[in-house]
mmCIF file of C-alpha atoms in Angstrom:
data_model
loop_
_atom_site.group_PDB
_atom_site.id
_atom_site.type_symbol
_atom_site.label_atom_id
_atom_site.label_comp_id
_atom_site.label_asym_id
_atom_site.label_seq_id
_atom_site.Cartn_x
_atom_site.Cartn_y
_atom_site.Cartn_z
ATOM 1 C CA UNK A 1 145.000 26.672 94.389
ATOM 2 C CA UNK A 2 143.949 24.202 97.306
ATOM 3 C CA UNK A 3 144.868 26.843 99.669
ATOM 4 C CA UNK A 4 142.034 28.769 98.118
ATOM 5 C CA UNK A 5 139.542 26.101 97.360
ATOM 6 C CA UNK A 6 139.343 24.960 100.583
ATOM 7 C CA UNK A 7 138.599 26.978 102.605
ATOM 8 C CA UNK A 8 135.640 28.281 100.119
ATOM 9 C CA UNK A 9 134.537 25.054 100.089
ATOM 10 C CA UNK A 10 134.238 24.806 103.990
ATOM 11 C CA UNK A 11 132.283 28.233 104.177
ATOM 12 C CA UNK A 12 130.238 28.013 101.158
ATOM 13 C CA UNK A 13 129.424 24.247 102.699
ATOM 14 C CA UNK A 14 128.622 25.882 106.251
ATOM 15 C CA UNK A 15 126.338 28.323 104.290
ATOM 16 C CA UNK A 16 124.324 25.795 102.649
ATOM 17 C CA UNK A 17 123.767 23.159 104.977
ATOM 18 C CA UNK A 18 122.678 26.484 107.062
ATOM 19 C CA UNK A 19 119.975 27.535 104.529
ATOM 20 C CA UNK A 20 118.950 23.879 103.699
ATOM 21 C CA UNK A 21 118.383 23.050 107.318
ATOM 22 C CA UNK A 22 116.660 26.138 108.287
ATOM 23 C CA UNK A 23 114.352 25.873 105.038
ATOM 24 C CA UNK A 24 113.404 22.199 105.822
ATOM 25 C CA UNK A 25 113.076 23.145 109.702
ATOM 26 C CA UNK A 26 110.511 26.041 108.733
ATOM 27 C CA UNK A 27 108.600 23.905 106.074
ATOM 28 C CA UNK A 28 108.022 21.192 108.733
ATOM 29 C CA UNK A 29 106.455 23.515 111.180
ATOM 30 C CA UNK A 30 104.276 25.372 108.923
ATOM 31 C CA UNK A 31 102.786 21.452 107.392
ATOM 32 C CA UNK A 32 102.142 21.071 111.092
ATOM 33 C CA UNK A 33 101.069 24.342 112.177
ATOM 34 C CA UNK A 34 98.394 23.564 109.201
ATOM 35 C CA UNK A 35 97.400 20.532 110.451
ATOM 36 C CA UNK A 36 96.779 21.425 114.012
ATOM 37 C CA UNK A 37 96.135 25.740 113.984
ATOM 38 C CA UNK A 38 94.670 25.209 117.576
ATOM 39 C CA UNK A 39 98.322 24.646 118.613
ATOM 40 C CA UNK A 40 99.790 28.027 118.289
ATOM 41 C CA UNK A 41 103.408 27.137 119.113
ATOM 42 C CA UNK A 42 104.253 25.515 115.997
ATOM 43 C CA UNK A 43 104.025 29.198 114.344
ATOM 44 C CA UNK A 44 105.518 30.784 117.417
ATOM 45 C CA UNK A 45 108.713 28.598 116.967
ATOM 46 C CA UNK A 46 108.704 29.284 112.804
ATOM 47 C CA UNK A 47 110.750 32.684 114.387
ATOM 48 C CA UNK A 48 113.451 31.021 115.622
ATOM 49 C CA UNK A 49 114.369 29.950 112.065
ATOM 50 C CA UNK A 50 117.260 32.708 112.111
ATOM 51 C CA UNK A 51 118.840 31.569 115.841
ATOM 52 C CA UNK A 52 118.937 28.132 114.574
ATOM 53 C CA UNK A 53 120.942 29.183 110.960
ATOM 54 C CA UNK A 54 123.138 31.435 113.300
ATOM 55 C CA UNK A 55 124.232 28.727 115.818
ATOM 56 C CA UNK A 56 124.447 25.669 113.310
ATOM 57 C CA UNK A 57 126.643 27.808 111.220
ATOM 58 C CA UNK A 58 128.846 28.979 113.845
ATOM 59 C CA UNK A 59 128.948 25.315 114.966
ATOM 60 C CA UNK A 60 130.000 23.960 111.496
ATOM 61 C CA UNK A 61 132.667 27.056 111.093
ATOM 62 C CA UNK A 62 134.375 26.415 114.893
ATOM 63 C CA UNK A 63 134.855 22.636 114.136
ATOM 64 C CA UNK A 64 136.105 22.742 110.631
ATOM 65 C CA UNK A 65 137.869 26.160 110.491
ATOM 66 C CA UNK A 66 141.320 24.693 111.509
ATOM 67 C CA UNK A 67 141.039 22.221 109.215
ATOM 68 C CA UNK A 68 140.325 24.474 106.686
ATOM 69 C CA UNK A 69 143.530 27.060 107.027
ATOM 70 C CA UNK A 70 141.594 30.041 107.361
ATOM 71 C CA UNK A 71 143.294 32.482 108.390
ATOM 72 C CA UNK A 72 146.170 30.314 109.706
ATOM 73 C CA UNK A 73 148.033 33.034 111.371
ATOM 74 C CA UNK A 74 145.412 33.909 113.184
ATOM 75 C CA UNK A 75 144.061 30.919 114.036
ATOM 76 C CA UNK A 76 143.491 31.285 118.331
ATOM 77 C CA UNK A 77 141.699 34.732 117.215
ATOM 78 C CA UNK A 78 139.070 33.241 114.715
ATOM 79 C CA UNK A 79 138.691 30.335 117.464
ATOM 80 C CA UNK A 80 137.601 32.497 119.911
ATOM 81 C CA UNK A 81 135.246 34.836 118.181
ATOM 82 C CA UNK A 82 133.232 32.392 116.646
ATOM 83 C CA UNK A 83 133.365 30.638 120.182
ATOM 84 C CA UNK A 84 131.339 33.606 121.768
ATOM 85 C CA UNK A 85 129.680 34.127 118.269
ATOM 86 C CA UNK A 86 127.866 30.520 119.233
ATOM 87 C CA UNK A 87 127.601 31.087 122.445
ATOM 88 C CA UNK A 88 125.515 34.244 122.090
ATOM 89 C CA UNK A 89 123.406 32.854 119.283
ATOM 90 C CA UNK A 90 122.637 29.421 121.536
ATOM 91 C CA UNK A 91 121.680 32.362 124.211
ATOM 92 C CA UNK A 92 118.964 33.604 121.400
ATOM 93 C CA UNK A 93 117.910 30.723 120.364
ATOM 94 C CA UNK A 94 117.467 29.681 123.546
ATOM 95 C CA UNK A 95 114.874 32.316 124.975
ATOM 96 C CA UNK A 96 113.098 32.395 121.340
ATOM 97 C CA UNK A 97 112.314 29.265 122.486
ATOM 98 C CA UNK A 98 111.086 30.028 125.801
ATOM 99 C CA UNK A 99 109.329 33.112 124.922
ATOM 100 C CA UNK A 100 107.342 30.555 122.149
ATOM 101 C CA UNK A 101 106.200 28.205 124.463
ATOM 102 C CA UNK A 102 104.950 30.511 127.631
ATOM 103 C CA UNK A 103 103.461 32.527 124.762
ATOM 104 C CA UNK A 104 101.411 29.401 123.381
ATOM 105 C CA UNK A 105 100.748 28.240 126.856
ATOM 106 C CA UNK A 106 99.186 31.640 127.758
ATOM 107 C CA UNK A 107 97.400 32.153 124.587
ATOM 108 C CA UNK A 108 95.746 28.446 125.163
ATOM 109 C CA UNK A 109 94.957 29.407 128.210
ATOM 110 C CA UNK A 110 93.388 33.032 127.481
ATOM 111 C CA UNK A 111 91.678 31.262 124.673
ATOM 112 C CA UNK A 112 89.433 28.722 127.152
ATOM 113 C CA UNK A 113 89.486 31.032 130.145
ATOM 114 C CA UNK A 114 86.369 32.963 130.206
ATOM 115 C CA UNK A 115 87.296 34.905 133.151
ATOM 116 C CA UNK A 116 88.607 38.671 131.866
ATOM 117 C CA UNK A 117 90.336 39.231 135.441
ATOM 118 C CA UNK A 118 92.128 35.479 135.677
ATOM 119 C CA UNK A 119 93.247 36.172 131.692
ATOM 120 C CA UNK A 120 95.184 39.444 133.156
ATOM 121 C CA UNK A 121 96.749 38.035 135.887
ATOM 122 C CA UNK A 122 98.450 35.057 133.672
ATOM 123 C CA UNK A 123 99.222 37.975 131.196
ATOM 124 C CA UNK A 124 101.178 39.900 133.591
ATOM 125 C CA UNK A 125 103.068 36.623 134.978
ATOM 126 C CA UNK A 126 103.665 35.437 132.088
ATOM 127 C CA UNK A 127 105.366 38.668 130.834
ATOM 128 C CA UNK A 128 107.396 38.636 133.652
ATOM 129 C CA UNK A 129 108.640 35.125 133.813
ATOM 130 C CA UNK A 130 109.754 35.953 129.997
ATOM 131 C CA UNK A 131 112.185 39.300 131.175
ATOM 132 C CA UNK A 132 113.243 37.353 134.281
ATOM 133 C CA UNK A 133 114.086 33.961 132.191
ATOM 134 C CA UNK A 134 115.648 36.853 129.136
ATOM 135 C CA UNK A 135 117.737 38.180 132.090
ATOM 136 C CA UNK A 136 118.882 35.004 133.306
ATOM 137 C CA UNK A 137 119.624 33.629 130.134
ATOM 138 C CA UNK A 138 121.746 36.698 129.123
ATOM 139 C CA UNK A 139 123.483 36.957 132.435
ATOM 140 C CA UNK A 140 125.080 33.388 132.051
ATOM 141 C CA UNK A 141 125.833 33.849 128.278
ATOM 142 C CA UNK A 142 127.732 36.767 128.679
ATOM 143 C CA UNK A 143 129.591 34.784 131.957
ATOM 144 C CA UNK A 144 130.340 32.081 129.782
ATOM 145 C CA UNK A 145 132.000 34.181 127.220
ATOM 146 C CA UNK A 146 134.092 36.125 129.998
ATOM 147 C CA UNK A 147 135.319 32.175 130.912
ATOM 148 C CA UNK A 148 136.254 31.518 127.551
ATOM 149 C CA UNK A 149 139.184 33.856 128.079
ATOM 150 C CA UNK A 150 142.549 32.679 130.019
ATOM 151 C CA UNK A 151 142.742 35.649 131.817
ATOM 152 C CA UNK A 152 139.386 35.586 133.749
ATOM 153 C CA UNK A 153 139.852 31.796 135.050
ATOM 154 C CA UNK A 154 142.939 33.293 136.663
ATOM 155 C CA UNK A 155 141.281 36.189 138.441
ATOM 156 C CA UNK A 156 138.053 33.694 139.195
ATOM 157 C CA UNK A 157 139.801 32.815 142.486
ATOM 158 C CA UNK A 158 139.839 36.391 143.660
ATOM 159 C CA UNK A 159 136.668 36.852 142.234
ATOM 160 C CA UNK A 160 135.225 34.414 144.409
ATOM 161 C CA UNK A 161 137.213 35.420 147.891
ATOM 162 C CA UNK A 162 135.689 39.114 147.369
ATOM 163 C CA UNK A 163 132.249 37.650 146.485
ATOM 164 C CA UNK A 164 130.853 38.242 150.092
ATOM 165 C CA UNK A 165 132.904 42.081 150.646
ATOM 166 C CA UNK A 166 131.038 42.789 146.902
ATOM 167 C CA UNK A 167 127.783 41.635 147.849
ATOM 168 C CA UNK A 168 127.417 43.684 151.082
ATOM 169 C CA UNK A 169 128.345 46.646 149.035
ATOM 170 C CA UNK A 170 126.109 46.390 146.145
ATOM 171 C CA UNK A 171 123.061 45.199 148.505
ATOM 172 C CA UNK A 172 123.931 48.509 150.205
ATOM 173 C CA UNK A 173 124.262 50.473 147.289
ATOM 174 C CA UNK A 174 121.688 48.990 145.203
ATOM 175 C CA UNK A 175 119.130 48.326 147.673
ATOM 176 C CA UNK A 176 116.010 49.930 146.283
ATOM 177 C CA UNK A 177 116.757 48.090 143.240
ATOM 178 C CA UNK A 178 116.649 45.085 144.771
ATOM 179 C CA UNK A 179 113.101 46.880 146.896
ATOM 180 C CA UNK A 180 111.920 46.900 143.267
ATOM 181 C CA UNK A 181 112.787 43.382 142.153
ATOM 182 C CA UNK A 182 111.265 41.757 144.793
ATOM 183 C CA UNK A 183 108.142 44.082 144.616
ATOM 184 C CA UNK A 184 107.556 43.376 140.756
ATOM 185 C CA UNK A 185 107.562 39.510 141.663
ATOM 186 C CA UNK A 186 105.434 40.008 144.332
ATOM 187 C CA UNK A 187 102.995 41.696 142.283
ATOM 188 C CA UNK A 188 103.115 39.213 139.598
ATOM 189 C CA UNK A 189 102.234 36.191 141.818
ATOM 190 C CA UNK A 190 100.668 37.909 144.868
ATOM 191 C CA UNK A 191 97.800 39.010 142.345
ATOM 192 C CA UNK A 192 98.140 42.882 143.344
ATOM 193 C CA UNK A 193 97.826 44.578 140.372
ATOM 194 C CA UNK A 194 97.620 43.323 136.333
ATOM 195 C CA UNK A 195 98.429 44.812 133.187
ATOM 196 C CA UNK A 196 95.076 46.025 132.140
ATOM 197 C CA UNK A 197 93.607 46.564 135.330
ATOM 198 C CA UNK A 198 91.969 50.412 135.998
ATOM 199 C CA UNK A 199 93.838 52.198 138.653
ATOM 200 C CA UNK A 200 93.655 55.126 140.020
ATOM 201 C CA UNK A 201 96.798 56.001 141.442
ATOM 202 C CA UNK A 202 98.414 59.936 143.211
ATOM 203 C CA UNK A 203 94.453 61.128 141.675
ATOM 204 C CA UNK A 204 95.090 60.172 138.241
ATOM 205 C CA UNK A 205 92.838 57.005 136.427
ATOM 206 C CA UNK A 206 94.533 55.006 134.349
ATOM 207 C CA UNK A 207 95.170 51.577 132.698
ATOM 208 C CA UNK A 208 97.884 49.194 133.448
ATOM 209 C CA UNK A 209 99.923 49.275 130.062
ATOM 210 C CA UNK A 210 103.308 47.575 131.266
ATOM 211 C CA UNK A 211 104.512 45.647 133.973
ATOM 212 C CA UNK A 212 108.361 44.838 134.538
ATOM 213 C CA UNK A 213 110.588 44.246 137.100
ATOM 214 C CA UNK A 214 111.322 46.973 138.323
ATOM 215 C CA UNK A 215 108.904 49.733 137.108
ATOM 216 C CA UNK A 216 104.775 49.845 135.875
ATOM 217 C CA UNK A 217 103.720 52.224 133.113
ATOM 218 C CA UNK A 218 100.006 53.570 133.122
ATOM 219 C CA UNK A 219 98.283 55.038 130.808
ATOM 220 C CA UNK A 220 95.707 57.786 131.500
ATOM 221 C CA UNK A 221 92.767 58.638 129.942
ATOM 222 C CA UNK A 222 94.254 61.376 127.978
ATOM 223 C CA UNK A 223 96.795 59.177 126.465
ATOM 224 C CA UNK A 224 99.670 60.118 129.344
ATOM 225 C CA UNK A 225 101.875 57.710 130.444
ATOM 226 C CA UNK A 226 102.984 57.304 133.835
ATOM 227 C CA UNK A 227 105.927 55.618 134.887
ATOM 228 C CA UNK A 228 105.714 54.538 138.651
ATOM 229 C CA UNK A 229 108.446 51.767 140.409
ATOM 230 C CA UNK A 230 106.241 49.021 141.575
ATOM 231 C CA UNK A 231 107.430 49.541 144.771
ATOM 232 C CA UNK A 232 104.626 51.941 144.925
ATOM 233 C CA UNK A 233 102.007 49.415 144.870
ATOM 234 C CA UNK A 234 103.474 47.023 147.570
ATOM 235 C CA UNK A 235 103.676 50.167 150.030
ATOM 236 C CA UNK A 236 100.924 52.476 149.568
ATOM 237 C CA UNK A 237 97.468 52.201 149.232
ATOM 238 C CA UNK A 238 95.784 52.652 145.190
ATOM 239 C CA UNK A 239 92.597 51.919 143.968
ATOM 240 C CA UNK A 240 92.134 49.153 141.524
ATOM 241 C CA UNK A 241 88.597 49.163 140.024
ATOM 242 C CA UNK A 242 88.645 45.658 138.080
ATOM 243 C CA UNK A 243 90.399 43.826 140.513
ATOM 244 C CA UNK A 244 88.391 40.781 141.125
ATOM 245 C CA UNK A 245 85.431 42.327 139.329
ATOM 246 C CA UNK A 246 84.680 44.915 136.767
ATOM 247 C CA UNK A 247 81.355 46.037 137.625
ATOM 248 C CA UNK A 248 80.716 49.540 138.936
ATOM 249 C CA UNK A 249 78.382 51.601 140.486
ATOM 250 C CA UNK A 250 77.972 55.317 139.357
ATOM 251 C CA UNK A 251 76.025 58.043 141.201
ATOM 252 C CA UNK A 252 74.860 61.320 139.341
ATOM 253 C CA UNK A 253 74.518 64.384 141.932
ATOM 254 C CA UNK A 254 72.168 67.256 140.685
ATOM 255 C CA UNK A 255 71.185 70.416 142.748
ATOM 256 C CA UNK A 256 67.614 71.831 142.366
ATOM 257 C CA UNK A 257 64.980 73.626 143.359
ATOM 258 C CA UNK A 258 62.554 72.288 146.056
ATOM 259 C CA UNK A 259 59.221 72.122 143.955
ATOM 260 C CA UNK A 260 61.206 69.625 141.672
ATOM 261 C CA UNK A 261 58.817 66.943 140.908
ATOM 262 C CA UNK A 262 60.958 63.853 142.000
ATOM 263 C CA UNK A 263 58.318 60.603 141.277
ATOM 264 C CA UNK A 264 58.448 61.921 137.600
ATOM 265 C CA UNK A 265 61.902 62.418 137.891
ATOM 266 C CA UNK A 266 62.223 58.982 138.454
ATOM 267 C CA UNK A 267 60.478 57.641 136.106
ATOM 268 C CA UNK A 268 62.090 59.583 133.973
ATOM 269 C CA UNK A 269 65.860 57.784 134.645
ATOM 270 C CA UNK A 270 63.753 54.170 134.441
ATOM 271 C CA UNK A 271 62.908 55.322 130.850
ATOM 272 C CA UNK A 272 66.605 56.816 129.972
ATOM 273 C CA UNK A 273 68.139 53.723 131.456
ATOM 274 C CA UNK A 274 66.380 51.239 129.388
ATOM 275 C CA UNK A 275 67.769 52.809 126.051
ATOM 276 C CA UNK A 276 71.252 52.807 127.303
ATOM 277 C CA UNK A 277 73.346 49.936 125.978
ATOM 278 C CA UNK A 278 75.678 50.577 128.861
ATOM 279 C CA UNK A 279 73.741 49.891 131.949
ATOM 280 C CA UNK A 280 73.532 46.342 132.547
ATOM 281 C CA UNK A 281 70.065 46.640 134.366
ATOM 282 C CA UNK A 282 71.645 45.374 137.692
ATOM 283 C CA UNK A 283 70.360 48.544 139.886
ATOM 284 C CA UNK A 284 69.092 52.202 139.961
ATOM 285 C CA UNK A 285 67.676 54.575 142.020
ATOM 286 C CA UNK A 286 66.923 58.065 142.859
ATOM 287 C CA UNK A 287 66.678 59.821 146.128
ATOM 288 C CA UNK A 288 66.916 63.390 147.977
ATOM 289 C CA UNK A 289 70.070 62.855 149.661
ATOM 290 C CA UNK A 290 70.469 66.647 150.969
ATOM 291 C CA UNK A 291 68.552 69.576 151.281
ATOM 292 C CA UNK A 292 69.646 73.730 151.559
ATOM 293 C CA UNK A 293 68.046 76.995 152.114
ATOM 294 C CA UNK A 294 67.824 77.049 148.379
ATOM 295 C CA UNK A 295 67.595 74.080 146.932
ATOM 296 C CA UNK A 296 67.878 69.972 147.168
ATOM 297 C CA UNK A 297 70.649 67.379 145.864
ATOM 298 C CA UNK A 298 68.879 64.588 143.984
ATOM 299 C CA UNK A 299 71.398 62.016 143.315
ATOM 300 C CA UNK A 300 70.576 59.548 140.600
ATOM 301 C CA UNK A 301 72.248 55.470 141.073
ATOM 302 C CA UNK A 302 73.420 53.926 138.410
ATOM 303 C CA UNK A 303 75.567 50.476 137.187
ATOM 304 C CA UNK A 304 77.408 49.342 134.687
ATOM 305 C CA UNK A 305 79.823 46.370 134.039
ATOM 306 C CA UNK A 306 82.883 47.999 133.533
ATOM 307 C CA UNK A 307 84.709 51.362 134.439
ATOM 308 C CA UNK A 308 84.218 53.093 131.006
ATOM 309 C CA UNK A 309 80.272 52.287 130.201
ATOM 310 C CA UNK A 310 79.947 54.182 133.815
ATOM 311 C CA UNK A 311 81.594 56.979 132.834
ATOM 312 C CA UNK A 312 79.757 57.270 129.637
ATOM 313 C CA UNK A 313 76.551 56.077 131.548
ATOM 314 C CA UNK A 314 77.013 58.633 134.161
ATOM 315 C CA UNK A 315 77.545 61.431 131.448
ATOM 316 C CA UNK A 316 74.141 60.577 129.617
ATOM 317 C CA UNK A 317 72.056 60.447 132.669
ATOM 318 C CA UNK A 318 73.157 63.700 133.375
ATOM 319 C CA UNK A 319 72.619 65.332 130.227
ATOM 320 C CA UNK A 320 69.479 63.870 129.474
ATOM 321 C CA UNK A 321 67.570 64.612 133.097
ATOM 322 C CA UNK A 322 68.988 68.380 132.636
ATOM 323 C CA UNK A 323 67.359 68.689 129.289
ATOM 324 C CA UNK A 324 64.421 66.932 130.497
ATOM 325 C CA UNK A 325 64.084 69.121 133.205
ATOM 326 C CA UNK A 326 64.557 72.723 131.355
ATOM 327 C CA UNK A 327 62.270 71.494 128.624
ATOM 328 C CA UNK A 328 59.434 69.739 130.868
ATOM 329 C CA UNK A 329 59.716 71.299 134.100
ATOM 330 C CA UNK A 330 61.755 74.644 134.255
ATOM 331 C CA UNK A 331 60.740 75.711 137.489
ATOM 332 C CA UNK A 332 62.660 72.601 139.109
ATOM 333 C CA UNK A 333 65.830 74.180 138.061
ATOM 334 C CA UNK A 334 67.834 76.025 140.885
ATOM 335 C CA UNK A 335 67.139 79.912 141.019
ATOM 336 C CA UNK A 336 68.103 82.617 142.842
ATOM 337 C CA UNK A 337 64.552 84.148 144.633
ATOM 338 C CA UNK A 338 64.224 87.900 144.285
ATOM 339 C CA UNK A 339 60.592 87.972 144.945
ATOM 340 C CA UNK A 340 59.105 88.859 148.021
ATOM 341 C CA UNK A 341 57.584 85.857 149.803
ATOM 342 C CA UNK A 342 54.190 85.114 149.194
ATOM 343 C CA UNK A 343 51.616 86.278 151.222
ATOM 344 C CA UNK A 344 53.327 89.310 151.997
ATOM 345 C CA UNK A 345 51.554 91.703 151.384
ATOM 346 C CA UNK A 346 48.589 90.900 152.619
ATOM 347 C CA UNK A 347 49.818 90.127 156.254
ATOM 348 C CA UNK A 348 48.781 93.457 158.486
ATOM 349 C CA UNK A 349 51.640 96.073 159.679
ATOM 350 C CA UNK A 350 51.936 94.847 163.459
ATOM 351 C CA UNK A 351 54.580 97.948 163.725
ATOM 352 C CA UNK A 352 52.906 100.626 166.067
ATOM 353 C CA UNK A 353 53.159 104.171 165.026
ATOM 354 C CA UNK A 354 53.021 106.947 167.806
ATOM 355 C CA UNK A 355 50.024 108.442 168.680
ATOM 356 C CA UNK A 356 48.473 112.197 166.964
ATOM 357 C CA UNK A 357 45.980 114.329 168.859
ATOM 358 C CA UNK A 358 43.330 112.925 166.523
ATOM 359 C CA UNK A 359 43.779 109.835 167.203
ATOM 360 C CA UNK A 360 43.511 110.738 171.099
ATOM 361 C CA UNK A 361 40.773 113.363 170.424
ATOM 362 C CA UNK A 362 39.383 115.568 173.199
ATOM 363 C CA UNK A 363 40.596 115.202 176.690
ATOM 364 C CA UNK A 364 38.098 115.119 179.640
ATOM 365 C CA UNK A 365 36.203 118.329 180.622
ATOM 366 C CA UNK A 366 36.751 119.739 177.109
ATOM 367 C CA UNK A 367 33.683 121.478 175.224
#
């Protein structure tokens, strides 16, 4: 009867100093996340309520499990699974934590920042810092559990004397991986390129949706994605439309005819542009920039504070000076000219016909 009492007693024990503590550790940080809500990293940290009931657990099962005779034939075998059972969960607990408090930090920050471009830049750092500290995190837990068996100390030694021979062959090997790593930490401290910064990038215009260490994801207008290594944007040249500032300027190109009144025309935009909620009233304009056989290029100046009120600027202005001009003035609108030109026909026939004898009339000595 012990034999079975005990160890029920040690588990069910484990189990419910595991849900007492993690109830008590969630209560406290939800009184204080009350009390001060302009903290957010008391709520951020409520989520590693199940990492901390995984790794206390484990703990309470590794040291008392001997003690307990479970499993007594197996004994080395329980050992070492719930030694790389804790060690895994003290790995997730671990970034949890870190991925609460450079979350809080940057949401303080984004919070009392009233710069739109600075906010982006700490966004993209701060998501990378999170995969590179993930990665790092992971990369020792998983070499901790390969120490906890006999077999790798013994081959450590020859690990270690081959270190250099395997390092010069996976540089080799894996060198634009490594062109990649170094280019998505460049970008996330060298201030390159953010994630929700407009690009335009091999002709298509986009938004920054993802940055990570070794590829960038943008989204296009039409809802595309486009996955590019960030390589890309340490070695060739892209345009980045909100990089220190958002504003634009937009021009509006129309072809007409040459009797096109253009002072009206231009009073015209003035009067469009002051119902438009997206120009911010910074600068317009409208000149003749070109002129043909046939007809004239008007182009219309416009500005807006960001990328997509252009656009939709630029796509107003148009429509609404084309309908003003085919309801007001019609004849402004480019043509094809069949008609001959005027004056025409009055001008006199300077083409000389020959000569008839009644035109010369009678030659000399005639009668």
């Amino acid at each position: 009867m012990e034999g079975v009492l005990r160890p029920v007693t040690v588990v069910g024990g484990a189990l419910i100093v595991t849900l007492v503590v993690g109830w008590l550790a969630d209560h406290v940080l939800r009184r204080i996340d009350a009390r001060h809500p302009e903290t957010p990293l008391w709520d951020l940290l409520r989520r590693c309520r199940l990492p901390l009931q995984v790794v206390l657990c484990t703990a309470l099962l590794r040291g008392s499990f001997r003690s307990a005779g479970v499993l007594p034939d197996h004994e080395d075998a329980v050992g070492q699974v719930l030694t790389l059972v804790l060690i895994g969960s003290c790995a997730w607990l671990l970034v949890r934590v870190a991925v609460a408090i450079v979350e809080a930090s940057y949401a303080r920050y984004a919070a009392r920042a009233a710069d739109a471009a600075k906010v982006r830049r700490v966004r993209t750092q701060v998501t990378l810092i999170q995969r590179v500290v993930t990665a790092a995190v992971c990369v020792v837990a998983v070499a901790a559990m390969l120490l906890t068996f006999p077999a790798m100390r013994t081959a450590g030694v020859s690990v270690l004397a081959s270190a250099g021979l395997i390092g010069i062959v996976a540089g080799v090997a894996a060198q634009s991986t490594l062109a990649n790593l170094f280019a998505g930490l460049q970008i996330a401290f060298g201030d390159i390129v953010r994630i929700g910064d407009t690009v335009v990038v091999d002709g298509e215009w986009g938004r920054v949706e993802e940055i990570t260490l070794t590829y960038l994801v943008v989204t296009t207008w039409d809802e595309r994605r486009i996955t590019m290594p960030v390589s890309y944007f340490t070695s060739r040249p892209f345009e980045n439309w909100s990089r220190s500032n958002p504003r634009m300027t937009g021009t509006v190109f129309l072809h007409l005819d040459h009797s096109t009144p253009i002072d009206l025309m231009r009073e015209r935009l003035h009067e469009i542009l002051q119902g438009l909620p997206e120009w911010d009233g910074r600068s317009w304009s409208l000149v003749v920039t070109d002129t043909t056989p046939s007809t004239i290029q008007v182009r219309a100046l416009v500005t807006a504070k960001d990328a997509d009120d252009i656009w939709a600027l630029r796509c107003v202005v148009r429509e609404r000076l084309i309908e003003w001009l085919r309801r007001e003035h019609p004849y402004a609108l480019p043509r094809i000219n069949t008609a001959p030109a005027p004056g025409l026909e009055q001008a006199p026939d300077r083409r000389q016909a020959p000569p008839t004898s009644e035109d010369i009339g009678p030659g000399p000595g005639t009668t």
